[in-house]
XYZ file of C-alpha atoms in Angstrom:
550
model
C 17.103 24.089 17.219
C 20.709 23.347 18.337
C 23.789 25.104 16.568
C 25.509 23.032 14.226
C 29.496 22.912 14.929
C 31.244 24.495 12.095
C 34.745 22.860 11.271
C 38.076 24.187 12.395
C 39.816 25.265 9.116
C 42.997 23.501 8.545
C 45.777 25.481 8.609
C 49.042 24.734 6.578
C 51.713 24.922 8.903
C 54.440 27.197 7.513
C 57.744 24.842 7.185
C 59.140 22.785 4.601
C 58.796 19.055 4.484
C 60.912 17.305 7.151
C 61.753 20.765 8.789
C 63.471 18.952 12.166
C 61.747 20.347 15.365
C 64.402 20.707 18.312
C 64.074 17.531 20.476
C 65.934 16.436 23.497
C 67.226 12.988 24.404
C 68.363 11.418 27.409
C 71.237 8.770 27.494
C 71.402 6.670 30.526
C 75.281 5.318 30.913
C 78.527 6.879 29.590
C 79.677 3.419 28.963
C 80.911 2.205 25.419
C 77.633 2.538 23.964
C 76.705 5.964 25.584
C 80.277 7.018 24.007
C 79.221 5.774 20.430
C 76.045 7.599 20.747
C 77.805 11.009 21.335
C 79.748 10.183 18.352
C 76.318 9.704 16.247
C 74.843 12.674 17.537
C 77.608 14.586 16.021
C 75.398 13.973 12.537
C 72.044 15.187 13.985
C 70.473 18.388 13.482
C 68.765 20.551 16.321
C 68.908 17.772 19.011
C 69.879 18.298 22.363
C 71.016 15.651 24.407
C 72.595 14.755 28.015
C 74.058 11.933 29.388
C 73.391 10.424 33.068
C 76.243 8.286 34.425
C 76.387 6.854 37.704
C 80.337 6.558 38.131
C 82.865 9.614 38.159
C 84.166 9.163 34.710
C 83.166 7.572 31.747
C 83.804 3.786 30.568
C 81.369 1.590 32.388
C 82.666 -1.499 33.002
C 86.148 -0.833 31.891
C 86.287 1.766 34.514
C 84.801 -0.487 37.116
C 86.431 -3.699 36.541
C 90.327 -3.405 37.112
C 91.101 -6.965 38.905
C 93.894 -8.830 38.358
C 94.571 -10.018 34.957
C 91.519 -8.040 33.486
C 91.524 -7.821 29.941
C 89.649 -8.385 26.868
C 89.066 -11.867 25.960
C 88.738 -11.162 22.038
C 91.327 -9.016 20.158
C 91.106 -5.413 20.709
C 91.107 -4.650 17.182
C 87.619 -6.137 17.379
C 86.898 -4.246 20.258
C 86.953 -0.984 18.518
C 84.217 1.148 16.848
C 83.548 -0.192 13.478
C 84.409 3.595 12.549
C 87.231 4.088 14.808
C 90.272 1.613 14.436
C 93.427 1.958 16.641
C 96.644 1.557 15.162
C 98.348 1.908 18.797
C 97.197 -1.202 20.454
C 100.215 -2.666 22.816
C 98.534 -6.039 22.614
C 96.364 -8.421 20.677
C 94.239 -9.242 23.934
C 94.436 -5.309 25.489
C 94.288 -5.099 29.159
C 91.297 -3.117 30.985
C 93.264 0.045 31.732
C 94.454 0.450 28.054
C 90.759 -0.385 26.813
C 89.595 2.074 29.148
C 92.121 4.996 27.642
C 90.995 4.198 24.302
C 87.475 4.873 25.019
C 87.965 7.818 27.688
C 89.705 9.599 24.627
C 86.999 8.862 22.201
C 84.642 9.971 24.855
C 86.788 13.511 25.080
C 86.709 13.430 21.105
C 83.074 13.103 20.682
C 82.428 15.833 23.362
C 81.386 13.480 26.092
C 82.438 15.412 28.748
C 80.189 18.948 27.785
C 77.032 16.859 27.842
C 77.461 14.143 30.866
C 76.315 14.425 34.447
C 78.579 12.423 36.523
C 77.701 10.870 39.449
C 73.867 11.225 38.716
C 72.231 7.712 39.040
C 69.013 7.668 37.427
C 66.204 6.598 40.021
C 63.095 6.855 37.657
C 61.515 7.766 34.817
C 57.825 8.175 33.970
C 56.009 8.729 30.497
C 53.430 11.583 30.413
C 50.877 10.841 27.541
C 49.817 14.326 26.911
C 53.121 15.961 26.479
C 54.547 12.897 24.751
C 57.768 13.349 27.196
C 59.363 11.430 29.475
C 59.897 12.817 33.047
C 63.477 11.455 34.475
C 64.433 11.478 37.977
C 68.455 11.415 38.946
C 70.182 11.485 42.141
C 73.409 13.507 42.641
C 75.383 11.056 44.558
C 77.740 13.426 45.936
C 74.919 15.940 47.276
C 71.951 13.618 47.635
C 70.042 16.245 45.541
C 67.236 15.026 43.220
C 67.437 16.243 39.617
C 64.292 16.332 37.464
C 64.561 16.460 33.802
C 62.459 15.732 30.682
C 63.222 14.242 27.010
C 61.335 13.358 23.816
C 63.141 10.321 23.856
C 64.923 8.274 26.219
C 67.965 5.620 25.358
C 69.048 3.300 27.777
C 72.953 2.417 27.339
C 73.319 1.084 30.828
C 73.949 -2.340 28.999
C 74.064 -5.586 31.060
C 76.920 -5.457 32.901
C 76.212 -2.794 35.192
C 75.000 -3.871 38.345
C 77.195 -6.061 40.251
C 76.455 -8.535 43.066
C 77.603 -9.926 45.835
C 76.842 -13.955 46.096
C 73.913 -14.917 47.943
C 75.747 -17.037 50.578
C 74.563 -16.834 54.471
C 77.358 -14.851 56.324
C 79.249 -13.149 53.484
C 79.839 -9.843 55.280
C 80.581 -11.396 58.815
C 83.551 -12.273 57.476
C 86.365 -10.399 59.158
C 89.113 -10.684 56.806
C 89.091 -8.622 53.589
C 86.232 -9.386 51.187
C 86.181 -7.735 47.715
C 84.255 -8.098 44.252
C 86.273 -8.327 40.974
C 84.007 -5.444 40.124
C 84.987 -3.129 42.639
C 88.742 -4.576 43.460
C 91.062 -2.183 45.540
C 94.027 -0.860 43.377
C 96.253 -1.280 46.523
C 95.262 -4.776 47.874
C 98.818 -6.531 48.476
C 97.662 -10.439 48.049
C 101.709 -11.422 48.737
C 101.925 -14.298 50.962
C 97.957 -14.096 51.881
C 95.478 -16.859 51.882
C 92.924 -16.359 49.494
C 89.513 -17.890 48.402
C 88.270 -17.009 44.719
C 84.573 -17.647 44.198
C 83.541 -18.320 41.028
C 84.750 -19.954 37.783
C 83.628 -17.516 35.278
C 85.089 -14.940 33.156
C 86.510 -12.800 35.716
C 87.800 -15.731 38.209
C 89.463 -17.051 35.102
C 91.546 -14.189 34.472
C 92.050 -13.750 38.310
C 93.225 -16.960 39.546
C 96.478 -17.296 37.087
C 97.413 -13.630 37.645
C 97.129 -13.970 41.807
C 98.618 -17.785 41.877
C 102.246 -16.989 41.773
C 102.194 -14.409 44.780
C 99.728 -15.881 47.199
C 100.385 -18.421 49.876
C 97.922 -20.354 49.265
C 94.642 -20.116 46.622
C 91.276 -22.033 47.082
C 89.146 -21.941 43.615
C 85.752 -22.417 44.516
C 84.207 -23.834 41.236
C 80.430 -24.762 41.718
C 80.190 -25.784 38.054
C 82.427 -26.647 34.925
C 83.295 -24.121 32.304
C 84.615 -24.826 28.900
C 88.072 -22.941 28.793
C 88.473 -22.417 24.701
C 91.792 -21.486 22.806
C 92.006 -17.791 22.403
C 89.481 -16.218 19.871
C 91.407 -15.429 16.621
C 94.271 -17.196 18.309
C 95.952 -17.742 14.991
C 96.984 -13.831 15.000
C 98.356 -14.240 18.509
C 101.642 -16.258 18.195
C 102.353 -15.787 21.762
C 98.933 -16.304 22.860
C 97.482 -13.405 25.293
C 100.859 -12.001 25.778
C 101.458 -11.229 22.137
C 102.229 -7.760 21.736
C 102.447 -5.581 18.734
C 106.017 -4.260 17.794
C 106.641 -0.407 16.855
C 106.850 -1.423 13.329
C 103.490 -3.118 13.008
C 101.715 -0.113 14.406
C 103.886 2.248 12.297
C 102.261 0.469 9.307
C 99.002 0.460 10.897
C 99.131 4.404 11.201
C 100.604 4.944 7.544
C 98.421 2.606 6.034
C 94.929 2.741 7.249
C 93.774 0.182 4.411
C 96.175 -2.456 5.988
C 94.438 -1.375 9.518
C 91.119 -2.494 8.167
C 92.046 -5.576 6.214
C 93.491 -6.845 9.534
C 90.282 -5.634 11.517
C 88.256 -7.400 9.122
C 90.326 -10.600 9.147
C 89.619 -10.557 13.150
C 86.129 -10.254 12.804
C 85.577 -12.679 9.812
C 87.487 -15.234 12.474
C 85.262 -14.269 15.383
C 82.040 -14.145 13.450
C 82.651 -17.510 11.744
C 82.511 -19.212 14.894
C 78.870 -18.947 15.326
C 77.769 -22.233 13.289
C 79.565 -24.123 16.433
C 76.441 -23.011 18.347
C 74.115 -25.218 16.506
C 73.290 -28.508 18.642
C 74.466 -31.900 17.091
C 75.998 -29.959 14.031
C 79.304 -31.028 12.830
C 80.877 -27.741 13.512
C 79.671 -28.071 17.525
C 81.021 -31.670 17.260
C 84.693 -30.612 15.930
C 84.461 -27.597 18.601
C 83.443 -29.695 21.275
C 86.206 -32.067 20.316
C 89.260 -29.253 19.974
C 88.154 -27.804 23.124
C 87.848 -31.035 25.180
C 91.103 -32.407 24.089
C 92.889 -28.972 24.827
C 91.788 -29.272 28.192
C 92.609 -32.666 29.105
C 95.970 -31.690 27.789
C 96.665 -28.568 30.058
C 94.801 -30.544 33.250
C 97.212 -33.616 32.619
C 98.830 -33.184 36.114
C 95.519 -33.011 38.200
C 94.086 -35.877 39.856
C 91.739 -37.853 37.226
C 88.776 -37.781 38.949
C 89.046 -33.926 39.640
C 89.750 -33.485 36.105
C 86.834 -35.044 34.875
C 84.602 -32.717 37.185
C 86.040 -29.777 35.386
C 85.122 -30.958 31.949
C 81.709 -29.969 31.357
C 79.552 -32.785 30.029
C 77.316 -29.904 27.952
C 77.561 -28.403 24.724
C 80.309 -26.063 23.812
C 78.494 -22.655 24.237
C 75.737 -23.528 26.498
C 77.498 -21.130 29.168
C 79.729 -18.578 27.816
C 82.765 -19.839 26.339
C 85.991 -18.341 27.848
C 89.562 -18.276 27.010
C 91.478 -18.888 29.963
C 95.446 -18.405 29.193
C 97.355 -19.914 32.147
C 94.086 -20.702 34.258
C 93.883 -24.565 34.039
C 97.648 -24.336 34.743
C 97.661 -22.414 37.682
C 94.707 -24.889 39.277
C 97.391 -27.619 39.240
C 99.863 -25.462 41.029
C 101.092 -26.900 44.538
C 99.535 -23.570 46.358
C 96.324 -24.016 44.786
C 92.822 -26.487 46.131
C 89.782 -26.683 43.590
C 86.895 -27.278 45.713
C 83.527 -28.205 44.179
C 81.667 -28.573 47.040
C 78.853 -26.177 47.442
C 79.300 -23.448 50.022
C 77.047 -23.271 52.654
C 77.954 -20.201 54.640
C 80.868 -17.889 55.074
C 82.028 -17.344 59.028
C 84.435 -14.760 60.398
C 87.434 -16.940 59.566
C 86.404 -18.227 56.221
C 84.632 -20.348 53.887
C 82.203 -23.555 55.136
C 81.305 -26.062 52.500
C 78.424 -28.131 52.825
C 80.036 -31.445 54.012
C 81.314 -29.305 57.078
C 84.945 -28.325 55.967
C 86.190 -25.013 56.860
C 88.584 -23.050 54.930
C 90.291 -20.153 56.810
C 91.436 -17.291 54.751
C 92.823 -13.713 54.675
C 91.080 -12.962 51.667
C 88.047 -13.521 49.923
C 87.697 -12.356 46.229
C 83.994 -12.752 44.888
C 84.258 -13.181 41.259
C 80.345 -13.798 41.054
C 79.497 -11.348 38.415
C 76.530 -9.248 37.728
C 72.824 -9.059 37.925
C 72.056 -9.862 34.465
C 68.266 -10.137 34.302
C 67.909 -7.038 32.696
C 65.259 -5.931 35.040
C 65.894 -1.855 35.318
C 67.679 -0.747 38.528
C 65.134 2.305 38.462
C 61.218 2.916 38.235
C 60.528 2.682 34.571
C 56.768 3.718 34.217
C 55.502 3.942 30.816
C 52.003 3.890 28.956
C 48.962 3.152 31.265
C 51.159 2.803 34.408
C 52.946 -0.231 33.290
C 56.071 -0.455 35.678
C 58.590 -2.564 33.570
C 60.638 -3.518 36.461
C 57.653 -5.003 37.716
C 56.690 -6.815 34.582
C 60.138 -8.281 33.811
C 60.676 -9.390 37.545
C 57.300 -11.559 36.889
C 57.877 -12.677 33.046
C 61.709 -12.200 32.490
C 63.337 -9.846 30.287
C 61.308 -9.774 27.067
C 62.378 -6.937 24.386
C 61.664 -6.640 20.467
C 64.788 -7.134 18.551
C 66.612 -6.180 21.829
C 65.615 -2.376 21.235
C 62.095 -1.728 21.955
C 59.553 -2.797 24.740
C 55.571 -2.799 24.477
C 54.022 0.050 26.655
C 57.237 2.061 26.612
C 57.194 4.927 24.297
C 59.859 6.390 22.897
C 62.035 4.330 24.750
C 64.842 2.676 23.282
C 67.807 0.121 24.621
C 71.324 -0.607 23.367
C 72.865 -4.026 24.520
C 69.267 -4.985 25.647
C 67.672 -8.312 26.121
C 69.012 -10.763 23.431
C 71.817 -8.718 21.923
C 74.728 -10.805 20.031
C 76.779 -10.748 23.284
C 78.444 -13.974 22.308
C 77.588 -14.250 18.578
C 80.623 -12.302 17.279
C 81.725 -9.058 17.330
C 79.752 -6.709 19.639
C 80.772 -3.257 18.455
C 78.707 -3.298 15.081
C 75.709 -4.315 17.156
C 76.136 -1.574 19.336
C 76.259 0.670 16.302
C 73.174 -0.807 14.938
C 71.180 -0.497 17.501
C 71.928 3.425 18.150
C 71.050 3.702 14.260
C 67.857 1.991 14.966
C 66.923 4.194 17.969
C 67.775 7.288 16.230
C 65.758 6.304 13.254
C 62.649 6.830 15.218
C 64.274 9.708 16.897
C 64.011 11.458 13.826
C 60.521 10.480 12.914
C 59.610 12.125 16.107
C 61.839 15.258 15.208
C 60.709 15.688 11.215
C 57.045 13.962 10.819
C 55.047 15.375 13.445
C 55.229 12.204 15.436
C 54.344 12.262 19.128
C 55.133 9.004 20.010
C 56.079 5.567 18.805
C 55.942 2.457 20.689
C 56.273 -1.462 19.145
C 52.830 -3.430 19.827
C 52.714 -6.097 22.398
C 51.689 -8.693 19.413
C 54.860 -7.940 17.560
C 57.146 -8.466 20.312
C 55.164 -11.550 21.610
C 55.514 -13.304 18.181
C 59.467 -12.044 18.009
C 60.030 -13.756 21.236
C 57.820 -16.798 20.333
C 60.460 -17.197 17.015
C 63.398 -16.383 18.923
C 62.659 -19.119 21.616
C 62.141 -21.457 18.960
C 65.090 -20.777 17.151
C 67.164 -20.917 20.910
C 65.890 -24.641 20.944
C 68.310 -25.394 17.782
C 71.142 -23.894 19.806
C 73.332 -24.740 22.301
C 72.655 -21.675 24.292
C 69.311 -23.614 25.665
C 71.561 -26.839 26.618
C 71.256 -28.325 29.962
C 73.590 -26.103 32.104
C 73.165 -23.105 34.708
C 74.118 -19.871 32.817
C 73.561 -16.106 33.298
C 72.081 -16.544 29.569
C 68.967 -18.218 31.353
C 68.723 -16.054 34.406
C 71.243 -18.217 36.329
C 68.972 -21.351 35.600
C 69.319 -24.564 33.365
C 65.934 -24.497 31.974
C 64.955 -20.734 32.110
C 63.944 -18.565 28.889
C 66.933 -17.319 27.578
C 67.895 -13.479 27.488
C 71.485 -13.783 26.525
C 72.605 -13.885 23.108
C 70.906 -13.307 20.077
C 69.116 -16.279 17.980
C 71.428 -16.364 15.354
C 74.730 -14.536 13.821
C 76.213 -11.213 14.179
C 75.400 -10.823 10.564
C 71.892 -11.959 11.132
C 71.252 -9.473 13.860
C 72.475 -6.713 11.834
C 70.235 -7.320 8.879
C 67.270 -7.766 10.969
C 67.136 -4.281 12.454
C 68.943 -2.383 9.158
C 65.383 -1.601 7.894
C 63.138 -0.943 10.989
C 59.646 -2.830 10.576
C 57.383 0.162 10.898
C 54.302 -2.218 10.803
C 54.905 -3.497 13.893
C 54.953 0.122 15.827
C 51.917 2.222 16.707
C 52.197 5.962 16.301
C 50.452 9.085 17.713
C 50.819 12.537 16.160
C 50.815 15.813 17.636
C 48.574 17.228 14.950
C 45.000 15.753 13.946
C 46.331 15.808 10.383
C 49.175 13.288 10.200
C 50.404 15.029 7.066
C 50.868 18.108 8.447
C 54.878 17.667 8.511
C 54.604 18.124 4.527
C 54.306 21.969 5.496
C 53.549 24.619 2.499
C 54.830 22.433 -0.432
C 59.010 23.286 -0.385
C 61.814 20.927 0.445
C 64.940 22.317 2.012
C 66.475 22.357 -1.541
C 64.166 24.532 -2.708
C 64.524 27.165 0.546
C 67.956 26.954 0.134
C 68.318 27.464 -3.442
C 70.629 24.236 -3.841
C 70.868 22.090 -6.979
C 67.336 21.305 -8.190
C 68.258 18.680 -10.871
C 70.147 16.457 -8.385
C 68.388 13.544 -9.530
C 69.617 13.610 -13.364
C 72.895 11.275 -12.969
C 72.929 9.469 -16.399
């Protein structure tokens, strides 16, 4: 006869309920989201974290983008963290350097510099099922050495505007003049008296063109496709447009009366968030928005050749591409030293730009205002459960996330400003805060409930994206235009904005739907975290009758 196995006796853990174990979080990126994480981390107990940043300093996009005219296209008071107003903004629409200084100061305040590894680029992350941890590899860009680290949780705060790219134009790097990209603009570049070409008609070009037009000898603006140039966001609060400054008296009032500053910030966000109904196809709000924007463009382009003017006014709905305020842009296009070219660029040679009709445009400087790789495909190898490589998957299917924050087969991995974040739906800052809180709510479960891994199910992700795609058909984001929202196509799946208003997004992730996730546990008994029957109140001998309140 064989022996009968004796069940192993269950041993109660000597701890109180929810006693937090020490965990480590690796954060990718020290931009606005990474800095916000450091603020949130101040309220965590027994959590170690490390931030890996490819740049030499904090700030992300606002560190990298310093082209002429670079500034925020929404009021700076809406571009501040919900918990950190700034009474000292100099302008309604602050410039890149002032924005960077603000976030650098927050990084110092929140301890980012003590926790960040700068000049370290993430090159790979692999999930280890047995240990329930990520192995992360980073390259020290100064020494070339590889650093290997591990963490219980990885939070990707790299965002979408982190991989700038050259335009795909034959012969681009054969140009013998000065070639620059707006995301790597040299601060010592003097354009005075130069013949300059600007490639692109998106947000960066719209700020560059009017900034350099007065000083260059000639400017050729290559506008492949039209863009809606809108009035300033919350412009009713900016009496002098983008040049509106705050007086010392106004700033002093904000400093002395925090409630007044909060009310002012709320007024701005109310106006910005209230624009969302404009994005519904065929709605009265959309019709009115188009009427206002189109009328404004026609008036501002009154000096232009009528045939060219019609080509610069889009025939698609407002919001199909990112709506951009452009103070002075349309006016600059009509100046005597500016030529607008809509013919497709065929190639670039040593002297300049050649268009599809064979015309050659010799120039001294080419400025590529051609943006970023906005596919959301990770720039590093990200290998999760069952050997799934997220980059390879998304390269085939396009970016597909669950509520922008989580991905199937990627346990303990969360994103901030991932696919379908409300980047054009209203103020982005509260969305960043809520995505961090979403991620940290799962980190807390890993820390206090004996959870080894948590991952969103494929079914939940698929059903969410099916719903999202259906709602997008109601919105102008899915209109007939080429847009980075759709991967640079006119018909692709929308990975840019959220399919709803900002407040709709905030409510969607405020209370995580645990039923959409799959959990594994450190112990055979998932209730081991309950410990030996005590709460922290019992252990600390705190008030044990706290619940009596009336």
